[in-house]
Amino acid sequence: MIFVGWLMVLGTSSAFAACPLPTGTAAERVDFATACLVENPADDQARRVLTFAAVETGDFDLALDTVSDGLVMHPGDADWNLLRIRVLAWQGALLRAERAFTHLPAPISELREARRLHADLAFYAGHVEEAVLRYDLVLWGDPLDHEARWNRAVLNRTLGDEVESRADFERLCREPSFKTRACAALNPPPRYRLSFSPALGVSESTTDSGALLNLDTLWPQERQVGVGVELRRRDLAGAAAINDTLLQVTGAMSMSERLSLGAGASIGPGAELAPRLQLWVDSTYAATEYVDLGLRVWYLRFQVRGALVFVPALTVSPGLWTFDLRDFIAVQSGGDVTQSVLLRVRRSLGPMFSVMAGAGIGQGADYSGAPRSTDGDHFLLTAGLGLNLTAHRRLGLDYVFRRENAAGASGDRHGLTLVWIEEF
């Protein structure tokens, strides 16, 4: 993306009169400026015109050669040094541009224009956190750099820092040149997230299948409301199939930079494949930059029994690793208490891939927290693969192996769940 408005075009005196500023197409300006430089090699105005016109035509080699000539004519000149870095950035050679910036002498790199260029390089490269820090430095020296403030507001929103983002948008909303888009950014239209999760589970005597379809509406400040429908089916050996349907509503909101709350409910006929009624409340607290504490209080009601489930959670995310530990404590309607623990470890393999592995053990309540019809011990292993197809499309596949040890229900169980998420 080329922002010619960045550039400070300064004429220089010479022994020859400068050519008049040319008009016409980029190719015509290249020819005109080239002819001017043949007649007067010291014409810096023609040299700048040739640089910009060459960039417009896509001839970056010509543009860089022209800038190099300017540096030969004016060694150590700030404008020509910064122009070379900008041409590299426009060419897409961001790594070369960043390296060139680090080799600038201190008097040049500390200029306001240089600091702005340094921030823009990080912005173009997608280094969000680094770009925010560099724009902080730019705005500290020049609070009226509205383009830098706009970029910082967009980046902070990407990072989820809605407080800082709104402060910048509110300030820009009072500036005539930014009023329209900044005021609109204060109240952006909602986004939507559609998720589809088909699942299959197989044991020696039963086959379970089903799917969950959910639509979430997303607003800033991590506010969201979702509605969904879940279908479940169980095929028993020598018996009629059992079908169940659940309708659910969910909601969540960020209460502060550290605390977020959520709630949900689902209802269905309760054919013992799923509770006829579920109510839950979630809370997540960011204790530190790397540690989150969570708690879910979950009420489930089946046809003839119910349970209150408490799910404390600890999530630690040091770098590319995420460790998630959950303890499911179910208090049954008869007073019995069962417990199971699940640990999952996720590793990011870059911007597109992640892998997960985990293990769980306990009684009664399984890894989803739902009380089971058996009170025997269980042991499970799980593994998964995540794929970010695009910025708004994700795909995941999870496998679960579960071993039961209960009277009349012992045996192994294998399950697969596919998760497709689309944001628009």
CSV table of C-alpha atoms in Angstrom, one decimal:
chain,number,residue,atom,x,y,z
A,1,MET,CA,0.0,0.0,0.0
A,2,ILE,CA,1.5,3.3,-1.0
A,3,PHE,CA,1.0,6.4,1.0
A,4,VAL,CA,2.7,9.2,-0.9
A,5,GLY,CA,1.3,11.6,1.6
A,6,TRP,CA,4.0,10.4,4.0
A,7,LEU,CA,6.7,12.0,2.1
A,8,MET,CA,8.3,15.4,2.6
A,9,VAL,CA,9.3,16.6,-0.9
A,10,LEU,CA,12.0,19.3,-0.4
A,11,GLY,CA,13.6,21.0,-3.4
A,12,THR,CA,17.3,21.8,-3.4
A,13,SER,CA,19.1,24.5,-5.1
A,14,SER,CA,21.4,23.8,-8.1
A,15,ALA,CA,23.3,25.6,-10.7
A,16,PHE,CA,20.6,24.7,-13.2
A,17,ALA,CA,16.9,25.5,-13.2
A,18,ALA,CA,14.8,22.6,-12.1
A,19,CYS,CA,12.4,21.1,-14.6
A,20,PRO,CA,8.7,21.9,-14.1
A,21,LEU,CA,6.6,19.3,-12.4
A,22,PRO,CA,5.4,16.9,-15.0
A,23,THR,CA,1.8,15.7,-15.6
A,24,GLY,CA,0.4,12.7,-17.4
A,25,THR,CA,0.6,9.0,-16.7
A,26,ALA,CA,3.3,7.4,-14.6
A,27,ALA,CA,5.1,6.1,-17.6
A,28,GLU,CA,5.1,9.6,-19.2
A,29,ARG,CA,6.5,11.1,-15.9
A,30,VAL,CA,9.3,8.5,-15.9
A,31,ASP,CA,10.3,9.6,-19.4
A,32,PHE,CA,10.1,13.3,-18.6
A,33,ALA,CA,12.0,13.0,-15.3
A,34,THR,CA,14.7,10.8,-16.9
A,35,ALA,CA,15.2,13.4,-19.7
A,36,CYS,CA,15.5,16.2,-17.0
A,37,LEU,CA,18.2,14.2,-15.1
A,38,VAL,CA,20.1,13.7,-18.3
A,39,GLU,CA,20.2,17.4,-18.8
A,40,ASN,CA,20.8,18.2,-15.2
A,41,PRO,CA,22.0,15.3,-12.9
A,42,ALA,CA,21.7,17.6,-9.9
A,43,ASP,CA,17.9,18.1,-10.3
A,44,ASP,CA,16.6,16.6,-7.0
A,45,GLN,CA,13.0,17.5,-7.9
A,46,ALA,CA,13.2,15.4,-11.1
A,47,ARG,CA,14.9,12.6,-9.1
A,48,ARG,CA,12.0,12.5,-6.6
A,49,VAL,CA,9.4,12.6,-9.4
A,50,LEU,CA,11.2,9.7,-11.2
A,51,THR,CA,11.3,7.7,-7.9
A,52,PHE,CA,7.5,8.1,-7.3
A,53,ALA,CA,6.6,7.4,-10.9
A,54,ALA,CA,8.8,4.3,-11.1
A,55,VAL,CA,7.1,3.0,-7.9
A,56,GLU,CA,3.7,3.6,-9.6
A,57,THR,CA,4.7,1.7,-12.6
A,58,GLY,CA,6.0,-1.2,-10.5
A,59,ASP,CA,9.6,-0.7,-11.5
A,60,PHE,CA,11.1,-0.8,-8.0
A,61,ASP,CA,14.7,-1.5,-9.4
A,62,LEU,CA,14.6,1.9,-11.1
A,63,ALA,CA,13.1,3.5,-8.0
A,64,LEU,CA,15.9,2.1,-5.8
A,65,ASP,CA,18.6,3.0,-8.3
A,66,THR,CA,17.3,6.6,-8.4
A,67,VAL,CA,17.2,6.8,-4.6
A,68,SER,CA,20.8,5.5,-4.5
A,69,ASP,CA,21.8,8.3,-6.9
A,70,GLY,CA,20.3,10.7,-4.5
A,71,LEU,CA,22.3,9.3,-1.6
A,72,VAL,CA,25.5,9.6,-3.7
A,73,MET,CA,24.6,13.2,-4.3
A,74,HIS,CA,23.6,13.8,-0.7
A,75,PRO,CA,25.4,11.2,1.6
A,76,GLY,CA,23.9,11.1,5.1
A,77,ASP,CA,20.8,13.1,4.0
A,78,ALA,CA,17.8,12.1,6.1
A,79,ASP,CA,15.1,12.5,3.4
A,80,TRP,CA,16.9,10.2,0.9
A,81,ASN,CA,17.7,7.6,3.6
A,82,LEU,CA,14.1,7.4,4.7
A,83,LEU,CA,12.9,7.5,1.1
A,84,ARG,CA,15.0,4.4,0.3
A,85,ILE,CA,13.4,2.5,3.3
A,86,ARG,CA,9.9,3.5,2.1
A,87,VAL,CA,10.6,2.2,-1.4
A,88,LEU,CA,11.7,-1.1,0.1
A,89,ALA,CA,8.5,-1.2,2.1
A,90,TRP,CA,6.4,-0.4,-0.9
A,91,GLN,CA,8.2,-3.2,-2.8
A,92,GLY,CA,7.2,-5.6,0.0
A,93,ALA,CA,10.8,-6.2,1.2
A,94,LEU,CA,9.9,-5.5,4.8
A,95,LEU,CA,12.8,-7.4,6.2
A,96,ARG,CA,15.3,-5.4,4.1
A,97,ALA,CA,13.5,-2.2,5.1
A,98,GLU,CA,13.7,-3.1,8.8
A,99,ARG,CA,17.4,-3.9,8.5
A,100,ALA,CA,18.0,-0.6,6.6
A,101,PHE,CA,16.3,1.3,9.4
A,102,THR,CA,18.5,-0.3,12.1
A,103,HIS,CA,21.6,0.9,10.2
A,104,LEU,CA,20.5,4.5,10.1
A,105,PRO,CA,22.7,6.9,12.1
A,106,ALA,CA,21.1,8.0,15.4
A,107,PRO,CA,20.4,11.6,14.4
A,108,ILE,CA,18.2,10.3,11.5
A,109,SER,CA,16.5,7.4,13.3
A,110,GLU,CA,15.4,9.8,16.1
A,111,LEU,CA,13.5,12.2,13.7
A,112,ARG,CA,9.8,12.3,14.0
A,113,GLU,CA,9.4,11.1,10.4
A,114,ALA,CA,11.8,8.2,11.1
A,115,ARG,CA,9.9,7.1,14.2
A,116,ARG,CA,6.7,7.1,12.2
A,117,LEU,CA,8.2,5.1,9.4
A,118,HIS,CA,9.6,2.6,12.0
A,119,ALA,CA,6.0,2.1,13.4
A,120,ASP,CA,4.6,1.7,9.9
A,121,LEU,CA,7.1,-1.0,9.1
A,122,ALA,CA,5.9,-3.1,12.0
A,123,PHE,CA,2.3,-2.3,11.0
A,124,TYR,CA,2.8,-3.6,7.5
A,125,ALA,CA,4.7,-6.7,8.8
A,126,GLY,CA,1.8,-7.6,11.1
A,127,HIS,CA,3.9,-7.3,14.2
A,128,VAL,CA,0.9,-6.0,16.2
A,129,GLU,CA,2.3,-5.5,19.7
A,130,GLU,CA,5.6,-4.1,18.4
A,131,ALA,CA,3.7,-1.6,16.2
A,132,VAL,CA,1.6,-0.4,19.1
A,133,LEU,CA,4.7,0.3,21.1
A,134,ARG,CA,6.2,2.2,18.2
A,135,TYR,CA,3.1,4.2,17.6
A,136,ASP,CA,3.1,5.1,21.3
A,137,LEU,CA,6.5,6.7,20.8
A,138,VAL,CA,5.3,8.5,17.7
A,139,LEU,CA,2.3,10.0,19.4
A,140,TRP,CA,4.3,10.9,22.5
A,141,GLY,CA,6.4,13.2,20.3
A,142,ASP,CA,3.5,14.3,18.0
A,143,PRO,CA,0.0,13.9,19.4
A,144,LEU,CA,-1.5,15.4,16.2
A,145,ASP,CA,-0.3,12.6,14.0
A,146,HIS,CA,-3.9,11.4,13.4
A,147,GLU,CA,-2.9,8.6,10.9
A,148,ALA,CA,-0.6,7.1,13.6
A,149,ARG,CA,-3.4,7.4,16.2
A,150,TRP,CA,-5.8,5.6,13.8
A,151,ASN,CA,-3.4,2.8,13.2
A,152,ARG,CA,-2.8,2.4,16.9
A,153,ALA,CA,-6.6,2.3,17.6
A,154,VAL,CA,-7.1,-0.4,15.0
A,155,LEU,CA,-4.2,-2.5,16.4
A,156,ASN,CA,-5.4,-2.2,20.0
A,157,ARG,CA,-8.8,-3.4,18.9
A,158,THR,CA,-7.1,-6.3,17.2
A,159,LEU,CA,-5.3,-7.1,20.5
A,160,GLY,CA,-8.6,-6.9,22.4
A,161,ASP,CA,-7.7,-3.7,24.3
A,162,GLU,CA,-11.1,-2.0,23.8
A,163,VAL,CA,-10.4,0.7,26.4
A,164,GLU,CA,-7.4,2.2,24.6
A,165,SER,CA,-8.9,1.7,21.2
A,166,ARG,CA,-12.1,3.6,22.1
A,167,ALA,CA,-10.1,6.4,23.6
A,168,ASP,CA,-8.2,6.9,20.3
A,169,PHE,CA,-11.4,6.6,18.2
A,170,GLU,CA,-13.2,9.1,20.4
A,171,ARG,CA,-10.4,11.6,19.9
A,172,LEU,CA,-10.3,11.1,16.2
A,173,CYS,CA,-14.1,11.4,16.0
A,174,ARG,CA,-13.6,15.1,16.8
A,175,GLU,CA,-11.2,15.6,13.9
A,176,PRO,CA,-12.8,16.7,10.6
A,177,SER,CA,-10.6,14.6,8.4
A,178,PHE,CA,-11.3,11.4,10.5
A,179,LYS,CA,-14.8,12.1,11.8
A,180,THR,CA,-16.7,9.8,9.5
A,181,ARG,CA,-14.7,6.6,9.9
A,182,ALA,CA,-13.7,7.2,13.5
A,183,CYS,CA,-17.2,7.8,14.7
A,184,ALA,CA,-18.4,4.7,12.8
A,185,ALA,CA,-15.5,2.7,14.4
A,186,LEU,CA,-16.8,3.6,17.9
A,187,ASN,CA,-20.0,1.7,17.2
A,188,PRO,CA,-19.1,-0.9,14.5
A,189,PRO,CA,-21.7,-3.3,13.2
A,190,PRO,CA,-21.7,-6.7,14.9
A,191,ARG,CA,-19.8,-9.7,13.6
A,192,TYR,CA,-21.1,-13.2,13.4
A,193,ARG,CA,-19.6,-16.6,14.2
A,194,LEU,CA,-21.1,-19.8,12.9
A,195,SER,CA,-19.9,-23.1,14.3
A,196,PHE,CA,-20.8,-26.6,13.2
A,197,SER,CA,-19.7,-29.6,15.2
A,198,PRO,CA,-20.6,-33.1,14.1
A,199,ALA,CA,-19.6,-35.9,16.4
A,200,LEU,CA,-19.4,-39.7,16.4
A,201,GLY,CA,-18.9,-42.1,19.3
A,202,VAL,CA,-18.5,-45.9,19.1
A,203,SER,CA,-18.4,-48.5,21.8
A,204,GLU,CA,-19.0,-52.3,21.8
A,205,SER,CA,-22.8,-52.0,22.2
A,206,THR,CA,-23.8,-48.5,21.2
A,207,THR,CA,-23.1,-45.9,18.5
A,208,ASP,CA,-23.7,-42.2,19.3
A,209,SER,CA,-23.9,-39.5,16.7
A,210,GLY,CA,-25.0,-35.9,16.7
A,211,ALA,CA,-24.2,-32.4,15.7
A,212,LEU,CA,-24.2,-28.9,17.2
A,213,LEU,CA,-25.0,-25.8,15.1
A,214,ASN,CA,-24.5,-22.5,16.8
A,215,LEU,CA,-24.6,-18.8,15.7
A,216,ASP,CA,-23.0,-16.1,17.9
A,217,THR,CA,-23.4,-12.4,17.4
A,218,LEU,CA,-20.2,-10.5,18.5
A,219,TRP,CA,-19.9,-6.9,19.6
A,220,PRO,CA,-16.9,-4.9,20.9
A,221,GLN,CA,-15.8,-5.4,24.5
A,222,GLU,CA,-16.2,-9.1,24.0
A,223,ARG,CA,-19.9,-9.0,24.2
A,224,GLN,CA,-21.7,-11.9,22.5
A,225,VAL,CA,-25.0,-13.7,22.4
A,226,GLY,CA,-25.5,-17.1,20.8
A,227,VAL,CA,-28.3,-19.5,19.9
A,228,GLY,CA,-27.9,-23.1,18.9
A,229,VAL,CA,-29.5,-26.4,18.3
A,230,GLU,CA,-28.0,-29.8,19.1
A,231,LEU,CA,-29.1,-33.2,17.7
A,232,ARG,CA,-28.2,-36.5,19.4
A,233,ARG,CA,-28.9,-40.1,18.4
A,234,ARG,CA,-28.0,-43.4,20.0
A,235,ASP,CA,-28.2,-46.7,18.2
A,236,LEU,CA,-28.3,-49.7,20.6
A,237,ALA,CA,-27.6,-53.3,19.6
A,238,GLY,CA,-31.0,-55.0,19.2
A,239,ALA,CA,-33.0,-52.0,20.4
A,240,ALA,CA,-34.7,-49.0,18.9
A,241,ALA,CA,-32.7,-45.8,18.4
A,242,ILE,CA,-33.0,-43.0,20.9
A,243,ASN,CA,-33.1,-39.4,19.6
A,244,ASP,CA,-32.7,-36.2,21.5
A,245,THR,CA,-32.8,-32.5,20.6
A,246,LEU,CA,-31.5,-29.5,22.7
A,247,LEU,CA,-32.0,-25.8,22.1
A,248,GLN,CA,-29.5,-23.5,23.8
A,249,VAL,CA,-28.9,-19.8,24.4
A,250,THR,CA,-25.5,-18.4,25.6
A,251,GLY,CA,-24.1,-15.0,26.4
A,252,ALA,CA,-20.8,-13.4,27.5
A,253,MET,CA,-19.4,-10.0,28.3
A,254,SER,CA,-16.1,-8.6,29.4
A,255,MET,CA,-16.6,-6.8,32.7
A,256,SER,CA,-13.1,-5.3,32.9
A,257,GLU,CA,-9.6,-5.9,31.5
A,258,ARG,CA,-9.3,-8.9,33.7
A,259,LEU,CA,-12.8,-10.3,34.4
A,260,SER,CA,-15.3,-11.7,31.9
A,261,LEU,CA,-18.6,-13.4,32.7
A,262,GLY,CA,-20.8,-15.7,30.7
A,263,ALA,CA,-24.1,-17.6,31.1
A,264,GLY,CA,-26.2,-20.1,29.2
A,265,ALA,CA,-29.2,-22.4,29.2
A,266,SER,CA,-30.4,-25.3,27.2
A,267,ILE,CA,-33.6,-27.3,27.1
A,268,GLY,CA,-34.8,-30.5,25.5
A,269,PRO,CA,-37.0,-33.5,26.0
A,270,GLY,CA,-34.4,-35.2,28.1
A,271,ALA,CA,-34.3,-38.7,26.6
A,272,GLU,CA,-31.3,-39.6,28.9
A,273,LEU,CA,-28.9,-38.7,26.1
A,274,ALA,CA,-28.8,-35.2,27.4
A,275,PRO,CA,-30.2,-33.2,30.3
A,276,ARG,CA,-33.7,-31.9,29.8
A,277,LEU,CA,-32.5,-28.6,31.4
A,278,GLN,CA,-29.1,-27.0,31.8
A,279,LEU,CA,-28.2,-23.7,33.4
A,280,TRP,CA,-24.7,-22.4,33.8
A,281,VAL,CA,-22.6,-19.4,34.8
A,282,ASP,CA,-19.0,-18.9,33.8
A,283,SER,CA,-16.4,-16.5,35.1
A,284,THR,CA,-12.8,-16.0,33.9
A,285,TYR,CA,-10.2,-13.9,35.7
A,286,ALA,CA,-6.8,-13.0,34.2
A,287,ALA,CA,-4.6,-13.3,37.2
A,288,THR,CA,-1.4,-12.4,35.3
A,289,GLU,CA,-0.3,-12.0,31.7
A,290,TYR,CA,0.0,-15.8,31.4
A,291,VAL,CA,-2.4,-17.2,34.0
A,292,ASP,CA,-6.2,-17.4,33.8
A,293,LEU,CA,-8.5,-18.7,36.6
A,294,GLY,CA,-12.0,-19.9,35.7
A,295,LEU,CA,-15.1,-21.3,37.4
A,296,ARG,CA,-18.3,-22.7,35.9
A,297,VAL,CA,-21.3,-23.5,38.1
A,298,TRP,CA,-23.5,-25.9,36.1
A,299,TYR,CA,-27.0,-27.2,37.0
A,300,LEU,CA,-28.2,-30.3,35.0
A,301,ARG,CA,-31.6,-31.9,35.2
A,302,PHE,CA,-32.4,-35.3,33.7
A,303,GLN,CA,-35.7,-37.0,33.7
A,304,VAL,CA,-35.4,-38.5,37.2
A,305,ARG,CA,-32.2,-37.0,38.6
A,306,GLY,CA,-30.1,-33.9,38.6
A,307,ALA,CA,-26.7,-32.6,39.5
A,308,LEU,CA,-24.9,-29.4,40.4
A,309,VAL,CA,-21.4,-29.4,38.8
A,310,PHE,CA,-18.6,-27.1,39.8
A,311,VAL,CA,-15.7,-26.7,37.3
A,312,PRO,CA,-12.7,-24.8,38.6
A,313,ALA,CA,-10.1,-24.2,35.8
A,314,LEU,CA,-6.5,-23.1,35.6
A,315,THR,CA,-5.0,-22.0,32.3
A,316,VAL,CA,-1.3,-21.2,31.9
A,317,SER,CA,-0.1,-19.9,28.6
A,318,PRO,CA,3.7,-19.4,28.5
A,319,GLY,CA,4.6,-18.5,24.9
A,320,LEU,CA,3.5,-21.1,22.4
A,321,TRP,CA,2.3,-23.6,25.0
A,322,THR,CA,-1.1,-23.6,26.8
A,323,PHE,CA,-1.8,-25.9,29.8
A,324,ASP,CA,-5.5,-26.2,30.8
A,325,LEU,CA,-6.4,-28.1,34.0
A,326,ARG,CA,-10.1,-28.6,34.9
A,327,ASP,CA,-11.7,-30.3,37.9
A,328,PHE,CA,-15.3,-31.5,37.5
A,329,ILE,CA,-17.0,-31.9,40.9
A,330,ALA,CA,-20.6,-33.2,40.5
A,331,VAL,CA,-23.1,-33.2,43.4
A,332,GLN,CA,-25.8,-35.6,42.5
A,333,SER,CA,-29.4,-35.1,43.6
A,334,GLY,CA,-29.1,-38.1,45.9
A,335,GLY,CA,-26.2,-36.5,47.7
A,336,ASP,CA,-23.4,-38.5,46.1
A,337,VAL,CA,-20.3,-36.6,45.0
A,338,THR,CA,-18.3,-37.6,42.0
A,339,GLN,CA,-15.2,-36.0,40.6
A,340,SER,CA,-13.0,-36.2,37.5
A,341,VAL,CA,-9.9,-34.2,36.4
A,342,LEU,CA,-8.8,-33.4,32.8
A,343,LEU,CA,-5.5,-31.9,31.8
A,344,ARG,CA,-5.0,-30.7,28.2
A,345,VAL,CA,-1.8,-29.3,26.6
A,346,ARG,CA,-1.9,-27.3,23.4
A,347,ARG,CA,1.1,-26.3,21.3
A,348,SER,CA,1.1,-23.7,18.6
A,349,LEU,CA,3.1,-24.7,15.5
A,350,GLY,CA,2.9,-21.3,13.8
A,351,PRO,CA,0.1,-19.1,12.6
A,352,MET,CA,-1.8,-21.9,11.0
A,353,PHE,CA,-1.4,-25.1,13.0
A,354,SER,CA,-1.8,-26.2,16.6
A,355,VAL,CA,-1.9,-29.6,18.3
A,356,MET,CA,-3.4,-30.8,21.5
A,357,ALA,CA,-3.1,-33.8,23.8
A,358,GLY,CA,-4.6,-34.6,27.2
A,359,ALA,CA,-5.7,-37.1,29.8
A,360,GLY,CA,-8.4,-37.4,32.4
A,361,ILE,CA,-9.4,-39.7,35.2
A,362,GLY,CA,-12.3,-39.8,37.7
A,363,GLN,CA,-15.7,-41.1,38.6
A,364,GLY,CA,-19.2,-40.3,37.4
A,365,ALA,CA,-18.8,-37.0,35.6
A,366,ASP,CA,-17.0,-37.2,32.3
A,367,TYR,CA,-14.7,-34.6,30.7
A,368,SER,CA,-17.7,-32.6,29.6
A,369,GLY,CA,-18.9,-32.4,33.2
A,370,ALA,CA,-22.2,-34.2,32.5
A,371,PRO,CA,-23.2,-36.8,35.1
A,372,ARG,CA,-23.3,-40.3,33.5
A,373,SER,CA,-25.7,-43.1,34.1
A,374,THR,CA,-22.9,-45.2,35.6
A,375,ASP,CA,-20.9,-44.3,38.7
A,376,GLY,CA,-17.8,-46.4,37.8
A,377,ASP,CA,-14.3,-45.2,37.3
A,378,HIS,CA,-13.2,-43.9,33.9
A,379,PHE,CA,-10.0,-43.1,32.2
A,380,LEU,CA,-9.6,-41.1,29.0
A,381,LEU,CA,-7.1,-39.9,26.5
A,382,THR,CA,-7.7,-37.1,24.0
A,383,ALA,CA,-5.8,-35.6,21.1
A,384,GLY,CA,-6.6,-32.8,18.6
A,385,LEU,CA,-5.5,-30.8,15.6
A,386,GLY,CA,-6.4,-27.2,14.9
A,387,LEU,CA,-6.0,-25.4,11.6
A,388,ASN,CA,-6.5,-21.7,10.9
A,389,LEU,CA,-7.5,-21.8,7.2
A,390,THR,CA,-7.9,-18.0,7.0
A,391,ALA,CA,-8.3,-15.1,9.5
A,392,HIS,CA,-12.0,-15.9,9.8
A,393,ARG,CA,-12.1,-19.7,9.2
A,394,ARG,CA,-10.9,-22.4,11.5
A,395,LEU,CA,-11.1,-26.2,11.5
A,396,GLY,CA,-10.5,-28.6,14.4
A,397,LEU,CA,-10.6,-32.3,14.9
A,398,ASP,CA,-10.6,-34.0,18.3
A,399,TYR,CA,-10.3,-37.6,19.3
A,400,VAL,CA,-11.3,-39.1,22.7
A,401,PHE,CA,-10.6,-42.6,24.0
A,402,ARG,CA,-12.5,-43.5,27.1
A,403,ARG,CA,-12.3,-46.7,29.2
A,404,GLU,CA,-15.2,-47.4,31.6
A,405,ASN,CA,-15.0,-49.7,34.6
A,406,ALA,CA,-18.6,-50.0,35.9
A,407,ALA,CA,-21.0,-52.9,36.5
A,408,GLY,CA,-22.8,-53.5,33.2
A,409,ALA,CA,-21.1,-50.7,31.4
A,410,SER,CA,-17.5,-51.6,31.2
A,411,GLY,CA,-15.6,-51.3,27.9
A,412,ASP,CA,-13.8,-48.9,25.6
A,413,ARG,CA,-15.3,-46.0,23.7
A,414,HIS,CA,-13.9,-44.0,20.8
A,415,GLY,CA,-15.1,-40.6,19.8
A,416,LEU,CA,-14.4,-38.1,17.0
A,417,THR,CA,-15.6,-34.5,16.9
A,418,LEU,CA,-15.1,-32.1,13.9
A,419,VAL,CA,-15.3,-28.4,14.6
A,420,TRP,CA,-15.9,-25.9,11.8
A,421,ILE,CA,-15.9,-22.2,12.7
A,422,GLU,CA,-16.7,-19.4,10.2
A,423,GLU,CA,-16.7,-15.6,11.1
A,424,PHE,CA,-18.2,-13.0,8.9
